[in-house]
Amino acid sequence: MAFLHDIYHRQEIVRAGRLPAEMVARNDAFEPRMIGMEPPGGVYTHVVGIDLVRTGEDEFHVLEDNVRTPSGVSYMLENRETMLQMFPELFTQNRVKPVSHYPQALRRSLAACAPKGTAGEPVVAVLTPGLYNSAYYEHSFLADKMGVELVEGDDLRVVDGRLAMRTTEGYKSIDVLYRRVDDAFLDPLTFNPESRLGVPGLFDVYRAGRVTLANAPGTGIADDKAIYSYMPEIVRFYTGEAPLLRNVPTWRCSNPQELSHVLAHLDELVVKEVHGSGGYGMLIGPAASRAELAAFRAKLMANPGNYIAQPTLALSTVPVLTRAGLAPRHVDLRPYVLVSPEGVTITPGGLTRVALKAGSLVVNSSQGGGTKDTWVLED
């Protein structure tokens, strides 16, 4: 949060020479309209998902930060519910901490971020792109569990300088909008004029401090994969301390020398688009064919600034039941963090994502990955 506040205000980290100015100014995730703005409660990232991997005994790395619209928490809740129904004795025997409170914790955390002057209980709503979005189930699931309205752009309008949703009794003001719509589609008057998913005039209401958007627009610069390579230095700059968890070593293909290394070792590395997500636009060198390597080499040479590269990690494994019996499969872990003016809450569980194909390192559900229940035990 300190990083985002600085980037959209004085940019001290740039002035100090700890982060190149072009990494901000030329970053597609940087939102100039947020410069000088103070989000309600000073919170930019209300919901955070951090992808962690284990590569050896007591060796943990942060693989990615997800601070735009992190998803997957419904799988965490549904996995737990399924396990509780099938194996209730395991939870009493092992004193597993519950995760069922997450939706209400999310609602309280969002409500705590309501704009100043909000009267009574803040009105929270979830904005979804609609039924055909791949994460629509999660949007409707969370809205239902929180006891708030699930809305689409057509349900909303700006009324008397406030964001309001249509009801059977007229329009009702919204104080906090948990938006699961990307920045570019939030407001056709401010961002993409072709968008039919957002609300005309929404950003003006936000800029006036009359609604909270969770997460704030422009937060994507904090999970940009090129910025990720500077994260250890960013942590040191704002805290004066070394990070407790290590980053994965990263080569920035925008640097000619580092690009040369990547091209020379392409069949050994994992290459990612800096704004990519869901496992799309990624190359896993050791698993790629000659044709795939050649095609990706051409992409790198045509637009090197769009990519970073990392070593292929030996991710830890867990047992998975296959048709042939139990077999190891690679996993990562995404804990969920809630942030409000009242503090930071780490959910005692998380989304363990598993690569279902033997030998695969791709755990993303969009690429055929699965999930597992994740236990945190009582002390």
Short mmCIF file of C-alpha atoms in Angstrom, two decimals:
data_model
loop_
_atom_site.label_atom_id
_atom_site.label_comp_id
_atom_site.label_asym_id
_atom_site.label_seq_id
_atom_site.Cartn_x
_atom_site.Cartn_y
_atom_site.Cartn_z
CA MET A 1 0.00 0.00 0.00
CA ALA A 2 2.91 2.35 0.71
CA PHE A 3 4.20 1.67 -2.80
CA LEU A 4 0.89 2.52 -4.47
CA HIS A 5 0.41 5.67 -2.42
CA ASP A 6 3.92 6.81 -3.32
CA ILE A 7 3.59 5.95 -7.01
CA TYR A 8 0.42 8.04 -7.26
CA HIS A 9 1.78 10.93 -5.19
CA ARG A 10 5.42 12.01 -4.76
CA GLN A 11 7.11 8.97 -6.36
CA GLU A 12 9.91 9.09 -3.79
CA ILE A 13 11.13 5.63 -4.82
CA VAL A 14 11.69 6.94 -8.34
CA ARG A 15 13.35 10.13 -7.10
CA ALA A 16 15.69 8.00 -4.98
CA GLY A 17 16.74 6.01 -8.04
CA ARG A 18 15.47 2.73 -6.64
CA LEU A 19 12.91 2.19 -9.40
CA PRO A 20 13.44 3.41 -12.99
CA ALA A 21 10.99 6.15 -13.99
CA GLU A 22 10.11 4.34 -17.24
CA MET A 23 8.93 1.31 -15.25
CA VAL A 24 6.11 3.55 -14.04
CA ALA A 25 5.52 6.03 -16.85
CA ARG A 26 5.47 3.40 -19.62
CA ASN A 27 3.60 0.79 -17.64
CA ASP A 28 0.18 -0.03 -19.08
CA ALA A 29 -1.13 -0.76 -15.57
CA PHE A 30 -0.22 2.73 -14.31
CA GLU A 31 -3.34 4.90 -14.15
CA PRO A 32 -2.46 8.63 -14.50
CA ARG A 33 -5.99 9.62 -13.43
CA MET A 34 -5.18 8.30 -9.96
CA ILE A 35 -2.29 10.74 -9.47
CA GLY A 36 -2.90 12.83 -6.36
CA MET A 37 -6.04 10.92 -5.38
CA GLU A 38 -6.56 9.55 -1.90
CA PRO A 39 -8.89 6.53 -1.87
CA PRO A 40 -11.40 6.33 1.02
CA GLY A 41 -9.63 5.14 4.15
CA GLY A 42 -6.30 5.34 2.32
CA VAL A 43 -6.72 1.73 1.14
CA TYR A 44 -5.82 0.79 -2.43
CA THR A 45 -5.78 -3.01 -2.21
CA HIS A 46 -8.75 -4.23 -0.17
CA VAL A 47 -8.43 -7.87 -1.29
CA VAL A 48 -5.05 -9.44 -2.07
CA GLY A 49 -4.07 -12.91 -3.25
CA ILE A 50 -0.38 -13.84 -2.98
CA ASP A 51 0.88 -16.87 -4.87
CA LEU A 52 3.50 -18.82 -2.91
CA VAL A 53 5.59 -21.82 -3.94
CA ARG A 54 7.78 -24.21 -2.01
CA THR A 55 10.93 -25.39 -3.75
CA GLY A 56 12.64 -27.29 -0.96
CA GLU A 57 12.77 -27.84 2.76
CA ASP A 58 11.88 -24.47 4.32
CA GLU A 59 12.38 -22.76 0.93
CA PHE A 60 9.40 -20.59 0.07
CA HIS A 61 9.13 -17.97 -2.66
CA VAL A 62 6.56 -15.36 -3.64
CA LEU A 63 5.70 -16.29 -7.21
CA GLU A 64 3.18 -13.52 -7.95
CA ASP A 65 1.17 -10.78 -6.29
CA ASN A 66 -2.50 -10.45 -7.29
CA VAL A 67 -3.91 -7.05 -6.33
CA ARG A 68 -6.26 -6.14 -9.17
CA THR A 69 -9.22 -8.51 -8.87
CA PRO A 70 -7.83 -11.68 -7.25
CA SER A 71 -10.08 -14.67 -7.74
CA GLY A 72 -10.48 -18.25 -6.56
CA VAL A 73 -11.67 -17.73 -3.00
CA SER A 74 -14.96 -19.51 -3.74
CA TYR A 75 -12.97 -22.67 -4.45
CA MET A 76 -11.35 -22.36 -1.03
CA LEU A 77 -14.77 -22.18 0.62
CA GLU A 78 -16.37 -24.91 -1.47
CA ASN A 79 -13.41 -27.28 -1.00
CA ARG A 80 -13.72 -26.91 2.75
CA GLU A 81 -17.48 -27.45 2.72
CA THR A 82 -17.06 -30.63 0.68
CA MET A 83 -14.36 -31.97 3.00
CA LEU A 84 -16.46 -31.19 6.07
CA GLN A 85 -19.35 -33.17 4.64
CA MET A 86 -17.23 -36.16 3.64
CA PHE A 87 -14.69 -36.33 6.48
CA PRO A 88 -16.03 -34.36 9.49
CA GLU A 89 -13.95 -36.38 11.94
CA LEU A 90 -10.70 -35.13 10.40
CA PHE A 91 -11.47 -31.57 11.40
CA THR A 92 -12.30 -32.31 15.02
CA GLN A 93 -9.29 -34.61 15.40
CA ASN A 94 -6.83 -32.15 13.86
CA ARG A 95 -8.22 -28.83 15.16
CA VAL A 96 -8.36 -27.20 11.73
CA LYS A 97 -9.10 -23.48 11.72
CA PRO A 98 -12.35 -22.61 9.91
CA VAL A 99 -12.56 -20.50 6.76
CA SER A 100 -16.36 -20.26 6.54
CA HIS A 101 -16.27 -16.79 8.11
CA TYR A 102 -14.47 -15.31 5.08
CA PRO A 103 -17.53 -13.81 3.34
CA GLN A 104 -18.63 -11.95 6.47
CA ALA A 105 -15.04 -10.90 7.19
CA LEU A 106 -14.88 -9.56 3.63
CA ARG A 107 -18.12 -7.64 4.09
CA ARG A 108 -16.93 -6.10 7.37
CA SER A 109 -13.59 -5.18 5.84
CA LEU A 110 -15.23 -3.57 2.82
CA ALA A 111 -17.74 -1.71 4.98
CA ALA A 112 -14.88 -0.33 7.08
CA CYS A 113 -13.55 1.31 3.91
CA ALA A 114 -16.75 3.26 3.22
CA PRO A 115 -16.32 6.98 2.43
CA LYS A 116 -16.26 9.48 5.28
CA GLY A 117 -19.67 10.68 6.27
CA THR A 118 -21.44 7.44 5.38
CA ALA A 119 -24.61 7.33 7.47
CA GLY A 120 -25.64 4.08 9.13
CA GLU A 121 -24.59 0.68 7.86
CA PRO A 122 -22.61 1.08 4.60
CA VAL A 123 -24.28 -0.38 1.52
CA VAL A 124 -21.98 -2.86 -0.22
CA ALA A 125 -22.55 -4.41 -3.66
CA VAL A 126 -20.60 -6.72 -5.98
CA LEU A 127 -20.15 -5.60 -9.59
CA THR A 128 -19.90 -8.48 -12.09
CA PRO A 129 -19.35 -8.40 -15.86
CA GLY A 130 -22.26 -10.81 -16.11
CA LEU A 131 -23.34 -14.37 -16.55
CA TYR A 132 -20.85 -15.21 -19.28
CA ASN A 133 -17.76 -14.21 -17.31
CA SER A 134 -15.63 -17.21 -16.30
CA ALA A 135 -15.71 -16.13 -12.64
CA TYR A 136 -19.44 -15.33 -12.50
CA TYR A 137 -20.11 -18.22 -10.14
CA GLU A 138 -17.68 -16.73 -7.63
CA HIS A 139 -19.21 -13.28 -7.97
CA SER A 140 -22.72 -14.58 -7.27
CA PHE A 141 -21.47 -16.94 -4.55
CA LEU A 142 -19.72 -14.14 -2.62
CA ALA A 143 -22.62 -11.72 -2.98
CA ASP A 144 -25.00 -14.36 -1.64
CA LYS A 145 -22.75 -15.34 1.27
CA MET A 146 -22.12 -11.70 2.19
CA GLY A 147 -25.82 -10.87 1.96
CA VAL A 148 -25.29 -8.03 -0.52
CA GLU A 149 -26.59 -7.27 -4.00
CA LEU A 150 -24.93 -8.66 -7.12
CA VAL A 151 -25.16 -5.99 -9.82
CA GLU A 152 -24.17 -5.43 -13.43
CA GLY A 153 -23.41 -2.13 -15.09
CA ASP A 154 -26.96 -1.79 -16.42
CA ASP A 155 -28.29 -1.95 -12.84
CA LEU A 156 -26.33 1.15 -11.83
CA ARG A 157 -26.35 4.84 -12.56
CA VAL A 158 -25.12 8.08 -11.04
CA VAL A 159 -27.92 9.86 -9.19
CA ASP A 160 -27.33 13.26 -7.54
CA GLY A 161 -23.57 12.68 -7.47
CA ARG A 162 -23.88 9.24 -5.87
CA LEU A 163 -23.55 5.75 -7.32
CA ALA A 164 -26.95 4.07 -7.07
CA MET A 165 -28.49 0.71 -7.95
CA ARG A 166 -31.93 0.09 -9.30
CA THR A 167 -34.40 -1.55 -6.88
CA THR A 168 -38.15 -2.16 -6.86
CA GLU A 169 -38.45 0.96 -4.71
CA GLY A 170 -36.31 3.20 -6.90
CA TYR A 171 -32.57 3.87 -6.87
CA LYS A 172 -30.58 3.13 -3.72
CA SER A 173 -27.12 4.63 -3.06
CA ILE A 174 -24.08 2.35 -2.85
CA ASP A 175 -21.20 3.18 -0.53
CA VAL A 176 -18.74 0.38 -1.42
CA LEU A 177 -18.53 -1.36 -4.78
CA TYR A 178 -16.54 -4.61 -4.77
CA ARG A 179 -15.86 -4.58 -8.46
CA ARG A 180 -14.89 -7.71 -10.35
CA VAL A 181 -14.60 -5.75 -13.59
CA ASP A 182 -11.24 -4.66 -14.99
CA ASP A 183 -10.18 -1.00 -14.84
CA ALA A 184 -10.69 -0.36 -18.55
CA PHE A 185 -14.39 -1.28 -18.39
CA LEU A 186 -15.42 0.55 -15.21
CA ASP A 187 -16.57 3.83 -16.78
CA PRO A 188 -17.00 4.44 -20.52
CA LEU A 189 -16.73 8.20 -19.99
CA THR A 190 -13.28 7.86 -18.42
CA PHE A 191 -11.78 4.63 -19.72
CA ASN A 192 -12.85 2.45 -22.66
CA PRO A 193 -15.73 4.25 -24.42
CA GLU A 194 -16.94 0.95 -25.88
CA SER A 195 -17.50 -0.62 -22.46
CA ARG A 196 -20.99 -1.82 -21.60
CA LEU A 197 -19.89 -3.39 -18.31
CA GLY A 198 -19.37 -0.27 -16.23
CA VAL A 199 -21.23 2.88 -15.25
CA PRO A 200 -20.98 6.27 -17.02
CA GLY A 201 -19.72 8.84 -14.51
CA LEU A 202 -18.54 6.27 -11.93
CA PHE A 203 -14.99 7.58 -11.82
CA ASP A 204 -16.18 11.14 -11.14
CA VAL A 205 -18.13 9.86 -8.12
CA TYR A 206 -15.03 7.97 -6.98
CA ARG A 207 -12.80 10.99 -7.49
CA ALA A 208 -15.20 13.04 -5.36
CA GLY A 209 -14.79 10.53 -2.52
CA ARG A 210 -18.45 9.48 -2.58
CA VAL A 211 -17.95 5.77 -3.27
CA THR A 212 -15.25 3.21 -2.51
CA LEU A 213 -14.01 0.99 -5.33
CA ALA A 214 -12.40 -2.23 -4.19
CA ASN A 215 -9.77 -2.68 -5.36
CA ALA A 216 -8.85 0.85 -6.42
CA PRO A 217 -8.21 1.56 -10.11
CA GLY A 218 -4.53 1.54 -11.01
CA THR A 219 -3.51 -1.09 -8.46
CA GLY A 220 -2.37 -3.38 -11.28
CA ILE A 221 1.01 -1.70 -11.39
CA ALA A 222 1.79 -3.41 -8.07
CA ASP A 223 1.34 -6.90 -9.55
CA ASP A 224 2.97 -6.16 -12.88
CA LYS A 225 5.57 -8.89 -13.45
CA ALA A 226 8.30 -6.42 -14.41
CA ILE A 227 7.67 -4.46 -11.20
CA TYR A 228 7.77 -7.81 -9.38
CA SER A 229 11.47 -8.07 -10.17
CA TYR A 230 12.05 -4.90 -8.12
CA MET A 231 9.90 -6.01 -5.18
CA PRO A 232 12.78 -6.89 -2.79
CA GLU A 233 14.14 -3.38 -3.31
CA ILE A 234 10.65 -1.89 -2.93
CA VAL A 235 10.20 -3.67 0.41
CA ARG A 236 13.58 -2.41 1.66
CA PHE A 237 12.81 1.15 0.55
CA TYR A 238 9.52 1.44 2.45
CA THR A 239 10.26 -0.71 5.51
CA GLY A 240 14.04 -0.48 5.91
CA GLU A 241 14.05 -4.28 6.25
CA ALA A 242 14.83 -7.22 4.01
CA PRO A 243 11.82 -9.22 2.74
CA LEU A 244 10.93 -12.25 4.84
CA LEU A 245 10.09 -14.24 1.70
CA ARG A 246 12.28 -14.35 -1.36
CA ASN A 247 11.30 -13.53 -4.92
CA VAL A 248 11.97 -15.92 -7.77
CA PRO A 249 15.10 -14.71 -9.65
CA THR A 250 13.84 -12.74 -12.65
CA TRP A 251 15.37 -11.54 -15.91
CA ARG A 252 13.86 -8.40 -17.43
CA CYS A 253 13.77 -8.89 -21.18
CA SER A 254 13.64 -5.11 -21.64
CA ASN A 255 17.33 -5.13 -20.67
CA PRO A 256 19.42 -6.11 -23.73
CA GLN A 257 21.96 -8.09 -21.70
CA GLU A 258 19.29 -9.98 -19.81
CA LEU A 259 17.40 -10.59 -23.06
CA SER A 260 20.53 -12.17 -24.54
CA HIS A 261 20.72 -14.54 -21.58
CA VAL A 262 17.05 -15.45 -21.93
CA LEU A 263 17.36 -16.14 -25.66
CA ALA A 264 20.44 -18.30 -25.08
CA HIS A 265 18.66 -20.38 -22.41
CA LEU A 266 15.09 -20.24 -23.65
CA ASP A 267 14.61 -24.01 -23.43
CA GLU A 268 15.47 -23.89 -19.70
CA LEU A 269 13.33 -20.96 -18.56
CA VAL A 270 9.75 -19.94 -17.87
CA VAL A 271 8.83 -16.79 -19.82
CA LYS A 272 5.76 -14.70 -18.93
CA GLU A 273 4.00 -11.65 -20.29
CA VAL A 274 4.35 -8.79 -17.82
CA HIS A 275 0.58 -8.24 -17.74
CA GLY A 276 -0.39 -11.87 -18.29
CA SER A 277 -2.59 -13.90 -15.97
CA GLY A 278 -4.31 -17.25 -15.81
CA GLY A 279 -1.34 -19.06 -17.36
CA TYR A 280 -1.97 -17.42 -20.73
CA GLY A 281 0.86 -16.02 -22.85
CA MET A 282 3.44 -18.10 -20.99
CA LEU A 283 6.23 -20.41 -22.17
CA ILE A 284 7.63 -23.26 -20.09
CA GLY A 285 10.88 -23.90 -21.91
CA PRO A 286 11.62 -27.49 -20.83
CA ALA A 287 8.13 -28.59 -21.92
CA ALA A 288 8.03 -26.62 -25.19
CA SER A 289 8.47 -28.03 -28.69
CA ARG A 290 11.03 -26.63 -31.14
CA ALA A 291 8.24 -24.86 -33.00
CA GLU A 292 6.92 -23.30 -29.77
CA LEU A 293 10.42 -22.15 -28.81
CA ALA A 294 10.97 -20.62 -32.22
CA ALA A 295 7.63 -18.82 -32.12
CA PHE A 296 8.29 -17.45 -28.65
CA ARG A 297 11.80 -16.38 -29.62
CA ALA A 298 10.26 -14.26 -32.37
CA LYS A 299 7.83 -12.70 -29.88
CA LEU A 300 10.66 -11.84 -27.50
CA MET A 301 12.74 -10.20 -30.19
CA ALA A 302 9.76 -8.24 -31.52
CA ASN A 303 8.64 -6.88 -28.14
CA PRO A 304 11.15 -7.71 -25.38
CA GLY A 305 9.66 -5.24 -22.90
CA ASN A 306 6.49 -7.32 -22.77
CA TYR A 307 8.23 -10.26 -21.09
CA ILE A 308 10.17 -11.43 -18.07
CA ALA A 309 11.85 -14.80 -17.58
CA GLN A 310 12.46 -16.98 -14.54
CA PRO A 311 14.17 -20.29 -13.83
CA THR A 312 12.00 -23.39 -14.01
CA LEU A 313 11.32 -24.18 -10.36
CA ALA A 314 10.99 -27.65 -8.87
CA LEU A 315 7.66 -26.99 -7.16
CA SER A 316 6.63 -29.12 -4.20
CA THR A 317 4.07 -31.86 -4.74
CA VAL A 318 1.05 -33.32 -2.97
CA PRO A 319 -0.67 -36.69 -3.45
CA VAL A 320 -3.50 -36.75 -5.97
CA LEU A 321 -5.88 -39.63 -6.59
CA THR A 322 -5.63 -40.69 -10.25
CA ARG A 323 -7.09 -43.65 -12.11
CA ALA A 324 -3.79 -45.44 -11.50
CA GLY A 325 -3.83 -44.63 -7.77
CA LEU A 326 -2.06 -41.97 -5.71
CA ALA A 327 0.49 -39.90 -7.62
CA PRO A 328 2.43 -36.67 -6.92
CA ARG A 329 1.35 -33.44 -8.60
CA HIS A 330 2.88 -29.95 -8.38
CA VAL A 331 1.12 -27.23 -6.36
CA ASP A 332 1.22 -23.60 -5.31
CA LEU A 333 -0.70 -21.75 -2.58
CA ARG A 334 -2.70 -18.52 -2.73
CA PRO A 335 -3.53 -17.10 0.72
CA TYR A 336 -6.10 -14.30 0.81
CA VAL A 337 -5.52 -11.05 2.69
CA LEU A 338 -8.13 -8.42 3.59
CA VAL A 339 -7.03 -4.82 4.17
CA SER A 340 -9.03 -2.00 5.76
CA PRO A 341 -8.32 1.00 8.02
CA GLU A 342 -8.95 -1.38 10.91
CA GLY A 343 -6.01 -3.60 9.98
CA VAL A 344 -4.86 -6.57 7.91
CA THR A 345 -6.51 -9.99 8.12
CA ILE A 346 -4.94 -13.16 6.71
CA THR A 347 -7.45 -15.93 6.07
CA PRO A 348 -6.42 -19.14 7.93
CA GLY A 349 -6.44 -21.24 4.79
CA GLY A 350 -6.10 -20.47 1.11
CA LEU A 351 -6.40 -21.81 -2.38
CA THR A 352 -4.01 -24.67 -3.10
CA ARG A 353 -3.85 -25.03 -6.86
CA VAL A 354 -2.67 -28.32 -8.33
CA ALA A 355 -1.42 -29.28 -11.79
CA LEU A 356 -3.47 -32.35 -12.66
CA LYS A 357 -1.25 -33.52 -15.53
CA ALA A 358 1.80 -35.61 -14.58
CA GLY A 359 4.94 -33.44 -14.62
CA SER A 360 3.04 -30.24 -15.42
CA LEU A 361 3.94 -27.01 -13.62
CA VAL A 362 0.78 -25.16 -14.78
CA VAL A 363 -1.64 -25.00 -11.84
CA ASN A 364 -4.08 -22.39 -13.19
CA SER A 365 -7.68 -23.58 -13.31
CA SER A 366 -8.04 -21.85 -16.68
CA GLN A 367 -5.37 -24.23 -17.97
CA GLY A 368 -6.88 -27.41 -16.56
CA GLY A 369 -5.53 -27.20 -13.00
CA GLY A 370 -7.41 -28.35 -9.91
CA THR A 371 -7.68 -27.24 -6.29
CA LYS A 372 -7.34 -28.73 -2.81
CA ASP A 373 -8.57 -27.85 0.66
CA THR A 374 -5.86 -26.11 2.68
CA TRP A 375 -5.57 -26.54 6.43
CA VAL A 376 -4.14 -24.21 9.05
CA LEU A 377 -4.10 -25.90 12.46
CA GLU A 378 -4.87 -24.33 15.82
CA ASP A 379 -1.82 -23.68 18.00
#
